[in-house]
mmCIF file of C-alpha atoms in Angstrom:
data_model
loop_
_atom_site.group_PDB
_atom_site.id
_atom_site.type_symbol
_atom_site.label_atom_id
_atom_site.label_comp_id
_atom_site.label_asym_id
_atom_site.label_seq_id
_atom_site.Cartn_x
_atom_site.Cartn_y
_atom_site.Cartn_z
ATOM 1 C CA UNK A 1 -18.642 -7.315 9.207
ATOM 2 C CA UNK A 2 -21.345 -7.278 6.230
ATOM 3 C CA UNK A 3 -20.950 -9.360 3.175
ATOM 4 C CA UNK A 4 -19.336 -6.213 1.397
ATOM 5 C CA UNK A 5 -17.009 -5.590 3.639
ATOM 6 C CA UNK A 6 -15.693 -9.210 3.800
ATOM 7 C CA UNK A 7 -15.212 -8.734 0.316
ATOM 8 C CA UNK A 8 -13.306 -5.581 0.498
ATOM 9 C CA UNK A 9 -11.121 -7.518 3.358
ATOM 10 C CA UNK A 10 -10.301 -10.092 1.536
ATOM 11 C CA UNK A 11 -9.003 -7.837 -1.840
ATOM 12 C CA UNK A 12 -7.328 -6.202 0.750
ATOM 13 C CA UNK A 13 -5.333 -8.874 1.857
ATOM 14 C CA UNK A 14 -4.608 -10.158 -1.629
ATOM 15 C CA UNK A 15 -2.872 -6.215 -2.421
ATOM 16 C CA UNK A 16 -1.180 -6.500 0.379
ATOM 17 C CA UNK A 17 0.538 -9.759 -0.388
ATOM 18 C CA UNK A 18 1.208 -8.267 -3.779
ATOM 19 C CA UNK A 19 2.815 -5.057 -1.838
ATOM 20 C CA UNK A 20 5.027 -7.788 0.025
ATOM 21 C CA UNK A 21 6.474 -9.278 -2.510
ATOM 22 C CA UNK A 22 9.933 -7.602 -4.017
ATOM 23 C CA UNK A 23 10.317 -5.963 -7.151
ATOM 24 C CA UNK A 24 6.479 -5.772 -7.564
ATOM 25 C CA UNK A 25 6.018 -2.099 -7.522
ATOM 26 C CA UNK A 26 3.480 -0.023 -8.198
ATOM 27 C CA UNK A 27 2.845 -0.243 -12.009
ATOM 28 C CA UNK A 28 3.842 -4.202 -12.283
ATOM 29 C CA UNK A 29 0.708 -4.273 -9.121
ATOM 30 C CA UNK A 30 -1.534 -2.079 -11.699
ATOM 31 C CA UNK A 31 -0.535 -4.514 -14.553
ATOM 32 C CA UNK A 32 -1.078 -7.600 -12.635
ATOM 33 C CA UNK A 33 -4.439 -5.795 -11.961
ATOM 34 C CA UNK A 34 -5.590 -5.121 -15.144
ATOM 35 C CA UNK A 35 -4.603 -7.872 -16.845
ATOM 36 C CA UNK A 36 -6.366 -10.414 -13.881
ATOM 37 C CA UNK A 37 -9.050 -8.421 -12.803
ATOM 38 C CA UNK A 38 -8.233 -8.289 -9.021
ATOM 39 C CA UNK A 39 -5.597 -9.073 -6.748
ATOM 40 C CA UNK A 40 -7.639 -12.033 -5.929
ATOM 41 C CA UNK A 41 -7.281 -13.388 -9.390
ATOM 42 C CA UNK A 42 -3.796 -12.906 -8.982
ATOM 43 C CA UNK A 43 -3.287 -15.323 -6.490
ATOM 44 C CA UNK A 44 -5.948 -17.846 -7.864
ATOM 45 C CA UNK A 45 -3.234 -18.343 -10.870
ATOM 46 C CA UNK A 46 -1.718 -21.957 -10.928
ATOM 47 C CA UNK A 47 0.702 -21.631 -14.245
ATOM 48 C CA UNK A 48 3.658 -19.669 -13.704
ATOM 49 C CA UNK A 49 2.665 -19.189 -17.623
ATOM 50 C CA UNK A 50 -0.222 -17.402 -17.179
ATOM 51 C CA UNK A 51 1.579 -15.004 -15.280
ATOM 52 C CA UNK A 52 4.348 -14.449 -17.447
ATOM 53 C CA UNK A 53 2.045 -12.840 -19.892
ATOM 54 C CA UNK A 54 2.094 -9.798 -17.716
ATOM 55 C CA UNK A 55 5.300 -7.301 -18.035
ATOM 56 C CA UNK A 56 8.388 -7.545 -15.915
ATOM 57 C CA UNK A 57 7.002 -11.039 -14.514
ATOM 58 C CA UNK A 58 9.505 -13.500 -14.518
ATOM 59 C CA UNK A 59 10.114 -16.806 -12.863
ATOM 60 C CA UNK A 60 11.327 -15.835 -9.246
ATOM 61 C CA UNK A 61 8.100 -13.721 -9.447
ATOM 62 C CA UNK A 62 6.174 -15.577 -10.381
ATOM 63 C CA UNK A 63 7.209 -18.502 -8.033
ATOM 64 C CA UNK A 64 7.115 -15.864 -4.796
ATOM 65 C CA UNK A 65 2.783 -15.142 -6.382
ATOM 66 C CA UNK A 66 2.508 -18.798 -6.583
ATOM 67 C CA UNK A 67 4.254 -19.320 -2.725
ATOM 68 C CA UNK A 68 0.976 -19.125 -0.074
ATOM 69 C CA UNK A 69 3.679 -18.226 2.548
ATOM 70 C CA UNK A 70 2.909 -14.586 0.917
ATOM 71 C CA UNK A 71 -0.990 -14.526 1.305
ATOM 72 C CA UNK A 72 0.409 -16.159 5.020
ATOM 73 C CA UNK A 73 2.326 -12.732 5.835
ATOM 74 C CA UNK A 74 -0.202 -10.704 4.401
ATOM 75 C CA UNK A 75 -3.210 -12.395 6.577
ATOM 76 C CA UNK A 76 -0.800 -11.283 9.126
ATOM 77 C CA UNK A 77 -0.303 -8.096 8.572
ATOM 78 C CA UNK A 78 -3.814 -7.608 7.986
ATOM 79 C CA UNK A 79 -4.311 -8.977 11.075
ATOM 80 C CA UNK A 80 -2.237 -6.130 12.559
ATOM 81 C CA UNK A 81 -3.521 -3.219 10.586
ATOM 82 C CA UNK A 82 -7.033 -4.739 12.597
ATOM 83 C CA UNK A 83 -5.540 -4.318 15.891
ATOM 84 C CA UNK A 84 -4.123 -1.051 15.916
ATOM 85 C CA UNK A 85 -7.004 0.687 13.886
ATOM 86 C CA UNK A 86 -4.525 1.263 10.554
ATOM 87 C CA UNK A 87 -6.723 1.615 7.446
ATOM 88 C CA UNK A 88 -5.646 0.412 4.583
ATOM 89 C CA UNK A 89 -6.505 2.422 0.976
ATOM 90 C CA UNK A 90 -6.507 1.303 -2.658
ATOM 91 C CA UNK A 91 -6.294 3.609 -5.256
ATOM 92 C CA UNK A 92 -9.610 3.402 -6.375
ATOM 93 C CA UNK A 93 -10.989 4.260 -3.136
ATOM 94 C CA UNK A 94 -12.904 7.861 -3.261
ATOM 95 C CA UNK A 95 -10.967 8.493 0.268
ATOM 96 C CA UNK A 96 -7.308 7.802 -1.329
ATOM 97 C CA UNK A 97 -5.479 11.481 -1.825
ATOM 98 C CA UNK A 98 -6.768 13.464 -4.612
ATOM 99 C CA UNK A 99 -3.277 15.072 -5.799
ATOM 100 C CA UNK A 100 -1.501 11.748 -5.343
ATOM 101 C CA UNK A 101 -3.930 9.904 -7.349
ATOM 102 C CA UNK A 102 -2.506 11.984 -10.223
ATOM 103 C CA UNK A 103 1.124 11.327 -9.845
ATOM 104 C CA UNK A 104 2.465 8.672 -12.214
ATOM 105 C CA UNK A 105 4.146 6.721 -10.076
ATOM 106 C CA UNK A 106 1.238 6.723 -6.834
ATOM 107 C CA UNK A 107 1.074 3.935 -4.965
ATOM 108 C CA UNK A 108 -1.409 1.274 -5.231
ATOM 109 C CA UNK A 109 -2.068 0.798 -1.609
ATOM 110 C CA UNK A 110 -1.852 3.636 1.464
ATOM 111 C CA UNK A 111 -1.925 2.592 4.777
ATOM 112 C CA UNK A 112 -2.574 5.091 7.453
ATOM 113 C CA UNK A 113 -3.824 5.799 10.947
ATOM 114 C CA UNK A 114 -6.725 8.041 12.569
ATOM 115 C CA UNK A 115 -9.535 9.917 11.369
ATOM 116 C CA UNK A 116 -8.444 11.890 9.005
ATOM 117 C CA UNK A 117 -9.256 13.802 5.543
ATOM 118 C CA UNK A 118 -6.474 12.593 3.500
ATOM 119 C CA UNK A 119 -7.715 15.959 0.917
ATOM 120 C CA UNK A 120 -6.974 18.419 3.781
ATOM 121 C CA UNK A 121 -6.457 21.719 1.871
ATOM 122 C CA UNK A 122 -2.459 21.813 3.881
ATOM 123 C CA UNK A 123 -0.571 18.731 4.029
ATOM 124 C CA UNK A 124 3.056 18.435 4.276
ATOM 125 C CA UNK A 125 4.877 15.445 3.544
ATOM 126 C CA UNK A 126 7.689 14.010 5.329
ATOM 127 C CA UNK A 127 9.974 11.267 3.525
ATOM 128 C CA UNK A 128 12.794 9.565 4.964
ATOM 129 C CA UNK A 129 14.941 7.015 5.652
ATOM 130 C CA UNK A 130 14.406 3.849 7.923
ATOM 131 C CA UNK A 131 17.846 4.730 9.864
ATOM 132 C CA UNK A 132 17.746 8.587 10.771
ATOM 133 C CA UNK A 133 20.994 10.211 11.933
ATOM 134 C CA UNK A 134 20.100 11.465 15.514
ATOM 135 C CA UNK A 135 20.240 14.954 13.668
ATOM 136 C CA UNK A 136 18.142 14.507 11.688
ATOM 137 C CA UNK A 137 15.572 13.218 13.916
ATOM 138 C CA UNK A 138 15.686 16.352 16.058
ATOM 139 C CA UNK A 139 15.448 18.449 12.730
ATOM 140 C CA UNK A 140 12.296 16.674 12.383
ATOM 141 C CA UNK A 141 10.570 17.004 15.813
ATOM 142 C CA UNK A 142 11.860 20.552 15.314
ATOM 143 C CA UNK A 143 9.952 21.110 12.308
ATOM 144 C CA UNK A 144 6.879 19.001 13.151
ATOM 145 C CA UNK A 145 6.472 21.243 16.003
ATOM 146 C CA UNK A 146 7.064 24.400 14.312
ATOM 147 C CA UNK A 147 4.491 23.354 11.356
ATOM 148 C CA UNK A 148 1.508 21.883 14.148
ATOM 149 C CA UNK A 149 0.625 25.565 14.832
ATOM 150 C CA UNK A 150 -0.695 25.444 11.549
ATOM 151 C CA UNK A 151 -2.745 22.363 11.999
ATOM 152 C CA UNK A 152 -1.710 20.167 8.657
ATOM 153 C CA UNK A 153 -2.019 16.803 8.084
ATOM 154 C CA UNK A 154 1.191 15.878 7.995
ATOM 155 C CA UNK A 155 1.830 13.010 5.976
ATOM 156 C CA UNK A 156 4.985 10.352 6.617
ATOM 157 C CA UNK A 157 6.562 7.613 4.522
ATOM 158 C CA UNK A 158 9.875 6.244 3.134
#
C-alpha cells in the first residue's frame, strides 16, 4: 500500500466510524466535514464543545465521536470490507455515481462489491427492507431475473 493510499485508508476508516454512529446522517457527516476539514479531524476533537458548534450535535453525540470504541468498530469493519474485496466510496470520489451525486440527500459513503462502472448508462435500483416477506423475496429473484437479460447494474440498498 503506497503512502497515498494509507492516507485514503485511514479517512476511510474515520467516515466509516462517522457512518456508525446513530443519528449522524448524511448532511450532519457533510457538516461535521466542512466545518473540521476531514473525518480525521473529527475524531482528533477532545472538547465535546468544539463539537457542539456544528448543527444537530448534541451531547450523546458528541460523547459516542469522543468514544474510541467507534473508530474500534470501524477498524473492524474496514477490516472486513479488506477481506471480501468491498470498496468503499466517498462522495468526492470521481468513481461515486454521477446522478446520485446530485440528489440532496446522497450519501456520504457507498460501499459496494466487484468491478463495476457505477455510471452504467441502465441501472436499476432495488430498495428494501432488512426482513423481506418470503413474497417478496421471490418477487425479487423474479424480477432480477427478468431484468439480467438486459445486462444492468443493478444496484441494492435499504
Amino acid at each position: 500500500m503506497t503512502l497515498n493510499q494509507e492516507v485514503v485508508a485511514k479517512e476511510l476508516i474515520y467516515r466509516i466510524a462517522l457512518n456508525l454512529i446513530p443519528k449522524i446522517g448524511n448532511k450532519t457527516a457533510f457538516e461535521l466535514l466542512n466545518h473540521f476539514g476531514s473525518a480525521e479531524a473529527v475524531f482528533e476533537q477532545s472538547n465535546p464543545a468544539d463539537l457542539h458548534q456544528v448543527p444537530k450535535v448534541g451531547k450523546a453525540m458528541a460523547q459516542q465521536i469522543l468514544d474510541k470504541s467507534t473508530l474500534q468498530k470501524a477498524t473492524e469493519e474496514w477490516a472486513f470490507t479488506q477481506k471480501y474485496n468491498i470498496k468503499v466510496l466517498p462522495k468526492e470520489s470521481e468513481d461515486y455515481p454521477k446522478r446520485l451525486r446530485n440528489c440532496p440527500d446522497a450519501p456520504f459513503l457507498l460501499y459496494y462489491k466487484g468491478n463495476t462502472n457505477l455510471n452504467a448508462a441502465k441501472v436499476v435500483a432495488i430498495v428494501g427492507t432488512r426482513k423481506p416477506s418470503s413474497q417478496g423475496k421471490l418477487f425479487c429473484e423474479r424480477l432480477v431475473q427478468d431484468l439480467a437479460v438486459y445486462n444492468p447494474l443493478i444496484v441494492s440498498g435499504l
